[in-house]
Amino acid sequence: MQDRSVAEPLLALEDITVHYEGKNRPAVQHASIQIAPGEITGLVGESGSGKTTLGLVAAGMLRPTTGRVLFAGRPVDMQERAGMRQHRRNVQMVFQDPAGALNPRMTIGETLEEVLYVHRVALDMRDRAQRLARRDALLDAVGLSSHLISRYPHALSGGQRQRVGIARALAVNPRLLVADEPVSALDVSVQVQILNLFKKVNAELGQTCLFVAHDLAVVRYMCARAYVMEDGIIVEEGYCHKLFSNPGHPYTQQLIQAVPDVKKGLEQRKMSLFESD
Amino acid sequence: MRNDDNIVDVQNLHITFGATEVVHGISFAIQAGETLALVGESGCGKSVSALAMARLLPFPPVCTVEGKVLFAGQDVLSFSASRLRTLRRSGIAYVFQDPAVALHPNLTIGYQMCEALQGSTADRKKRAIEGLALAGLREPAALMKRYPFTLSGGMQQRVVIAMALAREPQVLVADEPTTALDVTIQAQILDLLVRLQRKMGMAMLLITHNLGLVAARADRVSVMYAGHLVETGPVERVLQEPAHPYTRGLLDVVPRLEGHAQPLEGIPGMVPSAGEDLAGCPFASRCRYRQDVCEVQNPCLQPRHGSDGTCAVACHFPLEGGKHRAG
Ligand SMILES: Nc1ncnc2c1ncn2[C@@H]1O[C@H](COP(=O)(O)OP(=O)(O)OP(=O)(O)O)[C@@H](O)[C@H]1O
Ligand SMILES: Nc1ncnc2c1ncn2[C@@H]1O[C@H](COP(=O)(O)OP(=O)(O)OP(=O)(O)O)[C@@H](O)[C@H]1O
Ligand SMILES: [Mg+2]
Ligand SMILES: [Mg+2]
């Protein structure tokens, strides 16, 4: 049941090519992906395969050299300012390094208030009281206790900072969240908390998400469908349960081999013991 | 465990920063040719314990180290400055998480490799090139002339490994050597380390927070929690039948390739902060099997039943067969 198209994708990237200036090879070549509303779609590949580049295109933060971006069926005009601004509010990004993505001179309360203030008209939150209530609701939604409101980013743990990053992205009610390796910098025990937060936001708010990762087991845990990217090219796509139990492309197999899996690791030990005998 | 084959034998190590003790009397030993994995969440004391082995921590009063660190039978903590230099030069080598820190940005790879070696210039150059090739780097001769920033993270880490191994150390400490890299490169770098380690007969201390990385590559594993050693033993036994609920928790947070019918539960709560006064078991507040005694008495590390002294656990109610005994 590897259907190649999603019935009504929220976001579709069509035949996207991105050629950075001064590079011989395009970072992304003829990539097409579709993101179904209400789902978490995975994008997986090695470092340098072009995942971030494609994520930036999806978020309207990078203009592709060629190709089209369709949001809710309508082409996004990358040249037109008002349309772009609208698109950038519809699509929010969460980054890998939560420290680098937050203003070090703002408390986390101020960080959230600022986003809400900037978008007060679109959000219909002209009253400060409304915004403060929303701020508290956001902190609650991402599992941050309210006594952290006056802390600066440096006084938070990596996991707490990532929660702030997610709260800030959710603040403007985006239709799509692009999460670019949001857990790769975190400890395994914190990683699972953040993964579960994304799942909760998806289940409770119906938040659509493009989830970028290099660890296939993480994508397997998070996503129903996923795209596999190698050297700028989408080499395979499908439902995760099939994609990862029965990969069609050698590159996907290679990624599976690399997953740090306890069970597989213990099996490998047995095999290498035989070999050395 | 007393054993003359131990190249490193750390006994009752206490590490204190200012007035805060962060490592509370841990012991571990590594034999030549063996890999010990040191595992635990951020801040539990893995790095400082490893740094104490080569006296790389700040001096008192900033930091005090107590206990014994025997290197080939000699107590490192009483080494003179010149013996310490020898130890750091050819005894213990470190590979850290971020390769960029270990490489000087304005010097070529070749210069930095040769600096790590001894002998005539021509000889050093030859061995530098061999070392880079051994670390799986292609066109090593051309690489010698390049600067670190022109290399990817994975290539930089290979250079750092080549530099560390060029000195033919007896012990290699790999402190989260792959956390900054993607999983494919992670697997390649770890396999490289293990292969070179076996070939050269070094002992290795592999530090990580991911038990998935340990499974295929280490011989024994020691699990740390909040500055205490809570479980130790051969990898197969500890990962298949963990006795400490914390080890069980660490195993359960790694997403599995085969997928999950139920959401992963994670380990509730947070690591106690260093210096927090804990009367009982440091893990008690996060442990779902906690009982009254756990709150008041810190369990000591004790041999596990039927393990011939190879496994030990610090828990009042250790799991059996990886599971809690009901009642
Ligand atoms: N601003 C830029 N200018 C020039 N080249 C770039 C730029 N950003 C990325 N690239 C190049 O484009 C390619 C794809 O990079 P990209 O960051 O999209 O990959 P990625 O899959 O996100 O990798 P990672 O896992 O390391 O984040 C790489 O070769 C990279 O060096
Ligand atoms: N130079 C220092 N001064 C004061 N405290 C320190 C110093 N270095 C480490 N610590 C403290 O010692 C404790 C153990 O730190 P350590 O770096 O060993 O943790 P770790 O287990 O290696 O964690 P991670 O996985 O984050 O690297 C922490 O509470 C840390 O804050
Ligand atoms: Mg990226
Ligand atoms: Mg560390």
XYZ file of C-alpha atoms and ligand atoms in Angstrom:
668
model
C 0.000 0.000 0.000
C 2.683 2.405 -0.948
C 0.413 5.050 -2.400
C 2.478 7.760 -3.946
C 0.232 10.676 -3.195
C -1.572 12.012 -0.197
C -5.249 12.732 -0.814
C -5.196 16.413 0.136
C -1.764 17.426 1.314
C -1.452 20.446 3.583
C 1.901 21.170 2.056
C 3.303 19.862 -1.186
C 6.784 20.520 -2.498
C 6.911 19.869 -6.225
C 10.112 19.159 -8.084
C 12.226 21.343 -5.815
C 15.838 22.029 -6.730
C 18.087 24.224 -4.598
C 21.453 25.269 -5.914
C 23.560 27.221 -3.429
C 25.829 29.752 -5.048
C 29.375 28.550 -5.578
C 28.512 24.861 -5.201
C 28.959 22.385 -8.050
C 26.117 20.180 -7.014
C 22.615 21.230 -6.047
C 21.889 20.634 -2.344
C 18.410 19.390 -3.309
C 17.484 17.934 -6.696
C 13.968 17.462 -8.047
C 12.545 16.632 -4.641
C 8.803 16.250 -4.217
C 7.147 15.611 -0.882
C 3.619 15.760 0.430
C 2.572 16.346 3.994
C -0.869 15.108 4.994
C -2.854 17.290 7.414
C -2.857 16.071 10.995
C 0.087 13.739 10.437
C 3.733 13.723 11.419
C 5.711 13.102 8.240
C 9.345 12.077 8.500
C 12.339 13.236 6.491
C 15.457 11.204 7.122
C 18.967 11.132 5.708
C 22.625 11.537 6.520
C 24.356 14.768 7.394
C 24.596 16.936 4.297
C 21.859 15.097 2.416
C 19.797 18.293 2.139
C 17.179 17.840 4.867
C 17.562 21.302 6.392
C 17.598 22.895 2.957
C 14.300 21.212 2.081
C 12.858 22.120 5.493
C 13.749 25.770 4.947
C 12.008 25.711 1.581
C 8.915 24.224 3.212
C 8.966 26.989 5.825
C 9.319 29.711 3.208
C 12.703 30.723 4.572
C 14.622 29.765 1.459
C 13.635 30.323 -2.160
C 14.171 27.202 -4.282
C 16.098 27.581 -7.539
C 13.249 25.803 -9.321
C 10.079 24.044 -8.231
C 6.771 24.898 -6.589
C 5.519 25.078 -3.025
C 1.789 24.444 -2.603
C 0.106 25.220 0.689
C -3.411 23.856 1.151
C -3.552 23.362 -2.589
C -2.549 26.947 -3.447
C 0.856 27.845 -4.865
C 2.921 30.019 -2.538
C 4.296 32.960 -4.446
C 7.846 33.202 -3.210
C 8.272 36.616 -4.862
C 5.322 38.268 -3.231
C 5.842 39.747 0.236
C 2.383 39.527 1.754
C 1.989 35.941 0.596
C 5.381 35.023 2.008
C 4.616 36.635 5.349
C 1.396 34.694 5.556
C 3.201 31.468 4.639
C 5.892 32.030 7.236
C 3.265 32.385 9.905
C 1.489 29.254 8.710
C 4.705 27.291 8.902
C 6.928 27.512 11.970
C 10.327 25.940 12.533
C 11.881 24.249 15.552
C 15.655 23.926 15.359
C 18.215 21.399 16.535
C 20.177 23.752 18.734
C 17.648 25.339 21.044
C 20.284 27.593 22.606
C 21.260 29.186 19.311
C 17.627 29.730 18.368
C 16.682 31.742 21.471
C 17.592 35.333 22.297
C 20.020 35.064 25.236
C 18.982 38.472 26.586
C 15.301 37.648 26.924
C 13.643 35.620 29.630
C 11.513 32.811 28.328
C 8.397 34.759 29.332
C 9.584 37.746 27.277
C 10.470 35.501 24.331
C 6.905 34.196 24.164
C 5.329 37.613 24.816
C 7.349 39.088 21.982
C 6.136 36.565 19.414
C 2.560 37.054 20.546
C 2.979 40.841 20.378
C 4.440 40.778 16.880
C 1.515 38.676 15.658
C -1.137 40.320 17.873
C -3.270 41.442 14.946
C -3.258 38.161 13.089
C -3.856 36.304 16.336
C -6.526 38.771 17.437
C -4.772 39.329 20.752
C -4.534 43.071 21.060
C -4.963 42.944 24.850
C -1.860 42.290 26.918
C -3.963 40.256 29.353
C -4.998 37.951 26.518
C -1.402 37.483 25.520
C -0.264 36.727 29.052
C -2.965 34.105 29.404
C -1.875 32.608 26.107
C 1.755 32.646 27.240
C 0.866 30.665 30.355
C -1.232 28.225 28.352
C 1.691 27.651 25.982
C 4.131 26.975 28.827
C 1.641 24.546 30.259
C 1.163 22.813 26.900
C 4.897 22.145 26.548
C 5.273 21.017 30.142
C 7.268 23.960 31.529
C 6.469 25.003 35.036
C 5.478 28.660 35.399
C 8.269 29.442 37.851
C 10.689 29.250 34.912
C 9.066 32.295 33.286
C 11.734 34.742 34.436
C 14.700 32.512 33.575
C 17.125 33.278 30.776
C 17.952 30.534 28.246
C 21.401 29.855 29.746
C 19.771 28.940 33.044
C 17.689 26.187 31.451
C 18.629 22.623 30.584
C 18.834 21.565 26.931
C 15.474 19.834 27.149
C 13.814 22.867 28.759
C 15.235 25.152 26.066
C 13.830 22.884 23.375
C 10.426 23.088 25.074
C 10.658 26.886 24.863
C 11.510 26.570 21.165
C 8.420 24.447 20.634
C 6.202 26.805 22.658
C 7.421 29.745 20.593
C 6.706 27.903 17.347
C 3.222 26.956 18.545
C 2.485 30.514 19.731
C 1.228 31.712 16.347
C -1.041 28.702 15.745
C 0.951 27.443 12.778
C -0.761 25.014 10.439
C 2.538 23.203 9.951
C 5.521 22.695 12.232
C 8.888 21.927 10.625
C 11.062 20.310 13.296
C 14.687 20.112 12.152
C 16.449 17.437 14.221
C 14.829 18.741 17.395
C 16.231 15.983 19.603
C 19.659 15.159 18.178
C 21.439 17.417 20.662
C 19.676 15.953 23.693
C 20.392 13.196 26.182
C 18.439 9.966 25.439
C 16.202 10.347 28.476
C 15.334 13.953 27.585
C 14.984 13.012 23.932
C 12.042 10.739 24.633
C 10.288 13.476 26.625
C 10.550 15.892 23.707
C 9.456 13.216 21.218
C 6.426 12.536 23.388
C 5.704 16.261 23.538
C 5.564 16.391 19.723
C 3.274 13.360 19.763
C 1.024 14.974 22.349
C 0.788 18.242 20.417
C -0.046 16.219 17.330
C -2.687 14.109 19.068
C -4.319 16.886 21.092
C -4.096 19.867 18.743
C -3.993 17.932 15.485
C -0.733 19.703 14.748
C 0.722 18.736 11.360
C 4.459 18.295 11.417
C 7.426 17.662 9.150
C 9.895 15.846 11.357
C 13.525 15.870 10.221
C 15.935 13.372 11.766
C 18.946 11.229 11.007
C 18.004 8.385 13.341
C 15.590 5.985 11.651
C 14.381 4.527 14.938
C 13.280 8.007 15.997
C 11.420 8.501 12.727
C 9.843 5.068 13.128
C 8.608 6.075 16.564
C 7.256 9.436 15.452
C 5.894 9.119 11.943
C 3.372 7.204 9.919
C 5.029 8.066 6.618
C 8.556 9.125 5.805
C 10.848 10.228 2.999
C 14.443 9.070 2.739
C 16.921 11.525 1.284
C 20.400 10.829 -0.060
C 22.685 13.458 -1.561
C 19.845 15.860 -2.298
C 17.578 13.240 -3.838
C 14.499 11.594 -2.349
C 15.352 7.934 -2.860
C 12.461 6.260 -1.082
C 9.148 7.044 0.564
C 6.421 5.096 2.259
C 4.744 3.975 5.448
C 7.337 3.543 8.189
C 6.257 0.085 9.266
C 6.974 -1.160 5.743
C 9.776 1.178 4.853
C 11.917 0.064 7.749
C 11.027 -3.608 7.938
C 11.386 -4.057 4.223
C 13.498 -1.260 2.760
C 13.624 -1.081 -1.005
C 16.651 1.136 -1.400
C 20.184 0.151 -0.355
C 20.647 3.569 1.228
C 17.683 2.998 3.523
C 19.235 -0.325 4.511
C 22.466 1.468 5.268
C 20.641 3.928 7.521
C 18.929 1.037 9.301
C 22.285 -0.635 9.886
C 23.538 2.508 11.600
C 20.720 2.818 14.143
C 22.027 2.334 17.675
C 19.640 -0.465 18.593
C 20.189 -2.582 21.706
C 18.701 -5.789 20.359
C 20.484 -5.564 17.029
C 23.731 -4.666 18.807
C 23.562 -7.738 21.011
C 22.955 -9.905 17.941
C 25.930 -8.325 16.178
C 28.131 -9.194 19.147
C 27.247 -12.849 18.837
C 28.095 -12.807 15.153
C 31.446 -11.114 15.637
C 32.319 -13.604 18.387
C 31.803 -16.399 15.881
C 33.949 -14.635 13.339
C 36.878 -14.191 15.677
C 36.853 -17.872 16.686
C 37.940 -6.533 41.752
C 41.717 -6.854 42.160
C 43.531 -7.978 39.110
C 47.071 -7.484 37.904
C 45.912 -7.339 34.298
C 44.110 -4.089 35.003
C 45.808 -1.263 33.218
C 43.504 1.208 34.954
C 42.165 0.595 38.430
C 40.125 3.399 39.961
C 39.224 2.886 43.602
C 36.784 4.845 45.708
C 37.072 8.015 43.623
C 35.600 11.177 45.137
C 35.570 14.415 43.149
C 34.607 17.712 44.726
C 34.203 21.125 43.126
C 34.426 23.796 45.804
C 32.160 22.490 48.516
C 30.084 20.264 46.244
C 30.971 16.621 45.886
C 29.922 15.462 42.411
C 31.403 11.931 42.342
C 30.807 9.917 45.498
C 33.311 7.103 45.722
C 33.121 5.137 42.487
C 35.412 2.258 41.505
C 36.085 0.703 38.139
C 38.902 -1.128 36.396
C 39.802 -1.801 32.769
C 42.057 -4.515 31.413
C 44.323 -4.136 28.419
C 42.377 -4.837 25.239
C 39.044 -4.358 26.962
C 36.309 -1.759 26.439
C 34.401 -0.479 29.437
C 31.383 1.707 28.713
C 30.497 4.395 31.229
C 26.851 5.304 30.815
C 24.469 7.779 32.398
C 22.496 10.978 31.939
C 24.055 14.385 31.481
C 25.782 15.672 34.604
C 26.127 12.303 36.368
C 29.926 12.616 36.490
C 31.159 10.547 33.541
C 33.536 13.137 32.099
C 35.018 14.306 35.396
C 35.670 10.685 36.409
C 37.523 10.092 33.151
C 39.444 13.355 33.412
C 40.548 12.437 36.930
C 42.393 9.447 35.421
C 45.005 11.730 33.857
C 44.690 14.466 36.490
C 43.165 16.791 33.926
C 40.813 18.465 36.417
C 41.485 21.917 37.907
C 43.766 22.062 40.953
C 42.574 22.413 44.548
C 40.882 24.366 45.994
C 38.737 24.517 42.824
C 38.623 20.758 42.577
C 39.802 18.010 44.884
C 40.174 14.377 43.910
C 40.354 11.637 46.520
C 40.739 7.893 46.272
C 43.121 5.898 44.143
C 43.734 5.959 40.415
C 46.188 3.177 39.598
C 47.724 3.221 36.161
C 49.710 0.047 35.515
C 49.826 -0.372 39.268
C 51.130 3.151 40.027
C 49.016 5.775 41.788
C 48.486 8.621 39.349
C 47.278 10.923 42.112
C 50.804 11.022 43.545
C 52.645 11.377 40.211
C 55.265 14.081 39.779
C 54.832 16.628 37.003
C 57.237 14.814 34.692
C 55.589 11.421 35.161
C 52.245 13.058 34.505
C 53.571 14.426 31.230
C 54.635 10.935 30.190
C 51.258 9.566 31.204
C 49.449 12.168 29.115
C 51.840 11.762 26.212
C 51.698 8.018 25.765
C 49.651 6.531 28.582
C 46.147 7.922 28.232
C 44.666 9.639 25.188
C 41.311 11.404 25.003
C 38.841 11.835 22.164
C 36.087 14.305 23.018
C 32.611 14.977 21.709
C 33.434 18.035 19.663
C 36.380 17.473 17.305
C 36.612 21.213 16.645
C 37.866 21.725 20.204
C 40.759 19.308 19.750
C 41.954 20.790 16.455
C 43.715 24.119 16.102
C 41.853 26.041 13.408
C 44.933 27.802 11.972
C 47.274 24.828 11.646
C 47.228 22.205 8.924
C 46.209 18.641 9.692
C 49.730 17.525 8.821
C 51.350 19.921 11.291
C 49.043 18.836 14.089
C 49.531 15.141 13.337
C 53.333 15.452 13.306
C 53.261 17.378 16.558
C 51.713 14.333 18.196
C 54.591 12.119 17.088
C 58.256 11.726 17.922
C 61.219 10.961 15.691
C 62.814 12.509 12.597
C 60.745 14.857 10.437
C 60.556 12.436 7.520
C 59.631 9.566 9.792
C 56.935 11.585 11.552
C 55.437 12.615 8.249
C 55.361 9.038 7.036
C 53.698 7.811 10.208
C 51.248 10.723 10.198
C 50.069 9.705 6.740
C 49.793 6.077 7.823
C 47.817 7.137 10.887
C 45.323 9.121 8.835
C 44.876 6.189 6.463
C 44.345 3.851 9.403
C 41.578 6.152 10.633
C 39.809 5.547 7.336
C 40.647 8.880 5.711
C 41.090 8.833 1.965
C 44.000 10.571 0.210
C 45.853 11.144 3.488
C 48.852 12.815 1.831
C 46.662 15.552 0.347
C 44.766 15.817 3.614
C 47.975 16.726 5.448
C 47.971 20.139 3.765
C 44.361 20.985 4.578
C 42.926 23.021 7.434
C 40.312 21.599 9.842
C 37.437 23.835 8.695
C 37.566 22.314 5.221
C 36.624 18.909 6.659
C 33.199 17.611 7.660
C 32.519 16.823 11.330
C 32.983 13.110 10.727
C 36.332 13.633 8.984
C 37.505 15.968 11.763
C 36.691 13.331 14.364
C 38.699 10.765 12.378
C 41.659 13.141 12.392
C 41.332 13.562 16.166
C 41.270 9.777 16.553
C 44.321 9.432 14.314
C 46.109 12.047 16.457
C 45.157 10.291 19.687
C 46.247 6.887 18.418
C 49.492 8.127 16.860
C 50.947 8.176 20.373
C 50.049 4.517 20.817
C 48.380 5.085 24.169
C 47.668 2.210 26.538
C 44.268 3.637 27.377
C 41.936 5.516 25.092
C 39.124 7.555 26.594
C 36.368 8.243 24.065
C 34.069 10.807 25.721
C 30.846 10.856 23.694
C 32.967 10.791 20.551
C 29.964 10.664 18.265
C 27.172 12.592 19.961
C 27.696 15.554 17.629
C 27.545 13.355 14.521
C 24.738 11.719 12.590
C 23.976 8.038 13.192
C 25.695 6.735 10.062
C 28.943 8.503 10.901
C 28.434 7.533 14.565
C 28.402 3.859 13.656
C 31.434 4.230 11.391
C 33.497 6.084 14.001
C 32.658 3.641 16.784
C 33.453 0.643 14.598
C 36.721 2.306 13.674
C 37.583 2.858 17.352
C 36.782 -0.725 18.260
C 38.762 -2.112 15.331
C 41.835 -0.033 16.126
C 41.488 -0.767 19.809
C 41.520 -4.526 19.167
C 44.376 -4.236 16.720
C 46.535 -2.198 19.098
C 45.445 -4.026 22.237
C 44.530 -0.799 24.033
C 42.074 -0.486 26.848
C 39.140 1.801 26.062
C 36.767 3.785 28.234
C 33.741 4.594 26.092
C 31.518 7.312 27.538
C 27.972 7.713 26.252
C 24.356 8.187 27.296
C 23.006 5.824 24.666
C 22.899 2.139 25.599
C 22.175 1.285 21.975
C 25.735 2.300 21.109
C 27.135 0.146 23.884
C 25.398 -3.085 22.931
C 27.610 -4.105 20.029
C 30.834 -2.433 21.004
C 31.725 -2.679 24.689
C 32.744 -5.651 26.832
C 31.514 -4.356 30.148
C 29.295 -1.493 31.166
C 29.115 0.659 34.275
C 26.019 2.768 34.817
C 26.363 6.020 36.751
C 23.611 8.012 38.376
C 24.127 11.341 40.163
C 27.784 10.618 40.928
C 27.217 7.028 42.065
C 27.887 3.770 40.268
C 24.561 1.955 40.331
C 25.173 -1.093 38.170
C 28.074 -2.805 36.488
C 28.703 -6.038 34.607
C 29.279 -7.664 31.215
C 27.295 -5.992 28.438
C 25.133 -9.013 27.526
C 24.002 -9.558 31.077
C 23.389 -5.932 31.999
C 21.514 -5.080 28.804
C 19.480 -8.269 28.692
C 18.700 -8.476 32.377
C 19.292 -5.119 34.005
C 19.052 -5.282 37.789
C 18.784 -1.564 38.516
C 15.523 0.201 37.654
C 17.567 3.109 36.308
C 19.382 0.840 33.821
C 15.984 -0.552 32.802
C 14.798 3.043 32.315
C 17.800 3.941 30.143
C 17.144 0.882 27.979
C 13.499 1.758 27.593
C 14.043 5.334 26.372
C 15.934 4.361 23.217
C 13.429 4.073 20.342
C 13.605 0.643 18.753
C 13.808 -0.056 15.055
C 10.981 -2.564 15.131
C 8.626 0.171 16.327
C 6.470 0.555 19.410
C 2.929 -0.499 20.104
C 2.873 1.719 23.207
C 4.383 5.160 23.630
C 7.780 5.136 25.371
C 7.329 6.113 28.978
C 10.632 7.737 29.667
C 12.124 8.179 33.103
C 9.895 10.493 35.121
C 11.335 13.480 36.968
C 14.820 14.902 36.768
C 18.332 14.069 37.917
C 18.920 15.545 41.390
C 21.262 18.515 41.118
C 24.809 18.098 42.391
C 25.118 18.906 46.070
C 21.488 18.154 46.842
C 21.396 16.419 50.206
C 20.084 12.940 49.626
C 19.762 10.586 52.552
C 18.467 7.608 50.638
C 18.942 6.113 47.204
C 19.724 8.920 44.724
C 17.273 7.405 42.232
C 14.424 6.990 44.730
C 12.457 10.080 43.687
C 12.218 8.784 40.097
C 11.845 5.085 40.836
C 8.475 3.461 40.439
C 9.456 0.573 42.710
C 10.472 2.868 45.565
C 9.685 1.738 49.092
C 10.183 3.394 52.469
C 13.711 2.134 52.998
C 14.804 3.652 49.669
C 14.107 7.150 50.996
C 16.351 6.796 54.028
C 19.172 4.410 53.142
C 21.481 4.599 50.146
C 22.056 1.029 48.932
C 25.695 0.087 48.373
C 26.992 -1.641 45.290
C 26.727 -5.387 45.912
C 27.535 -8.435 43.810
C 24.561 -9.814 41.959
C 23.401 -13.312 42.789
C 24.806 -15.982 40.537
C 27.133 -13.658 38.661
C 30.425 -14.896 40.187
C 31.177 -11.345 41.194
C 31.145 -10.031 37.614
C 27.908 -8.067 38.113
C 27.056 -5.650 40.870
C 24.066 -3.447 41.597
C 23.200 -0.744 44.116
C 19.504 -1.255 44.753
C 17.408 -2.426 47.712
C 15.036 -4.251 45.387
C 17.004 -5.256 42.293
C 15.058 -6.469 39.285
C 15.185 -10.146 38.453
C 15.224 -11.314 34.863
C 15.009 -7.618 34.007
C 11.662 -7.316 35.810
C 10.425 -6.283 39.201
C 9.328 -9.067 41.498
C 5.733 -8.343 42.404
C 5.131 -8.176 46.153
N 23.981 28.388 3.061
C 24.643 27.458 2.363
N 25.512 27.801 1.387
C 26.158 26.867 0.668
N 26.001 25.544 0.817
C 25.146 25.120 1.764
C 24.427 26.050 2.592
N 23.648 25.343 3.448
C 23.879 24.037 3.174
N 24.770 23.902 2.155
C 25.220 22.631 1.573
O 24.103 21.945 1.068
C 24.164 20.546 1.337
C 22.945 20.114 2.123
O 22.986 20.754 3.399
P 21.825 20.623 4.486
O 22.223 21.487 5.633
O 20.524 20.887 3.841
O 21.924 19.103 4.865
P 21.288 18.315 6.116
O 20.748 17.047 5.577
O 20.384 19.197 6.882
O 22.579 17.981 6.978
P 22.776 17.925 8.571
O 22.290 16.585 9.004
O 24.271 18.051 8.725
O 22.017 19.051 9.184
C 25.488 20.334 2.053
O 26.435 19.922 1.124
C 25.820 21.697 2.600
O 27.222 21.854 2.701
N 34.888 22.738 36.065
C 33.788 22.476 36.813
N 33.437 23.296 37.827
C 32.353 23.030 38.588
N 31.547 21.970 38.420
C 31.840 21.125 37.413
C 32.960 21.320 36.554
N 32.999 20.315 35.651
C 31.932 19.532 35.944
N 31.239 20.002 36.994
C 30.056 19.397 37.581
O 30.317 18.042 37.857
C 29.174 17.241 37.576
C 29.541 16.122 36.633
O 29.879 16.681 35.366
P 30.362 15.823 34.129
O 30.839 16.793 33.103
O 31.295 14.772 34.579
O 29.007 15.140 33.638
P 28.800 14.105 32.443
O 28.260 12.862 33.046
O 30.042 14.006 31.635
O 27.635 14.814 31.617
P 27.453 15.062 30.021
O 26.762 13.857 29.502
O 26.575 16.272 29.980
O 28.814 15.292 29.436
C 28.108 18.176 37.041
O 27.229 18.505 38.082
C 28.893 19.382 36.605
O 28.112 20.551 36.722
Mg 20.389 19.871 8.897
Mg 30.561 14.653 29.724
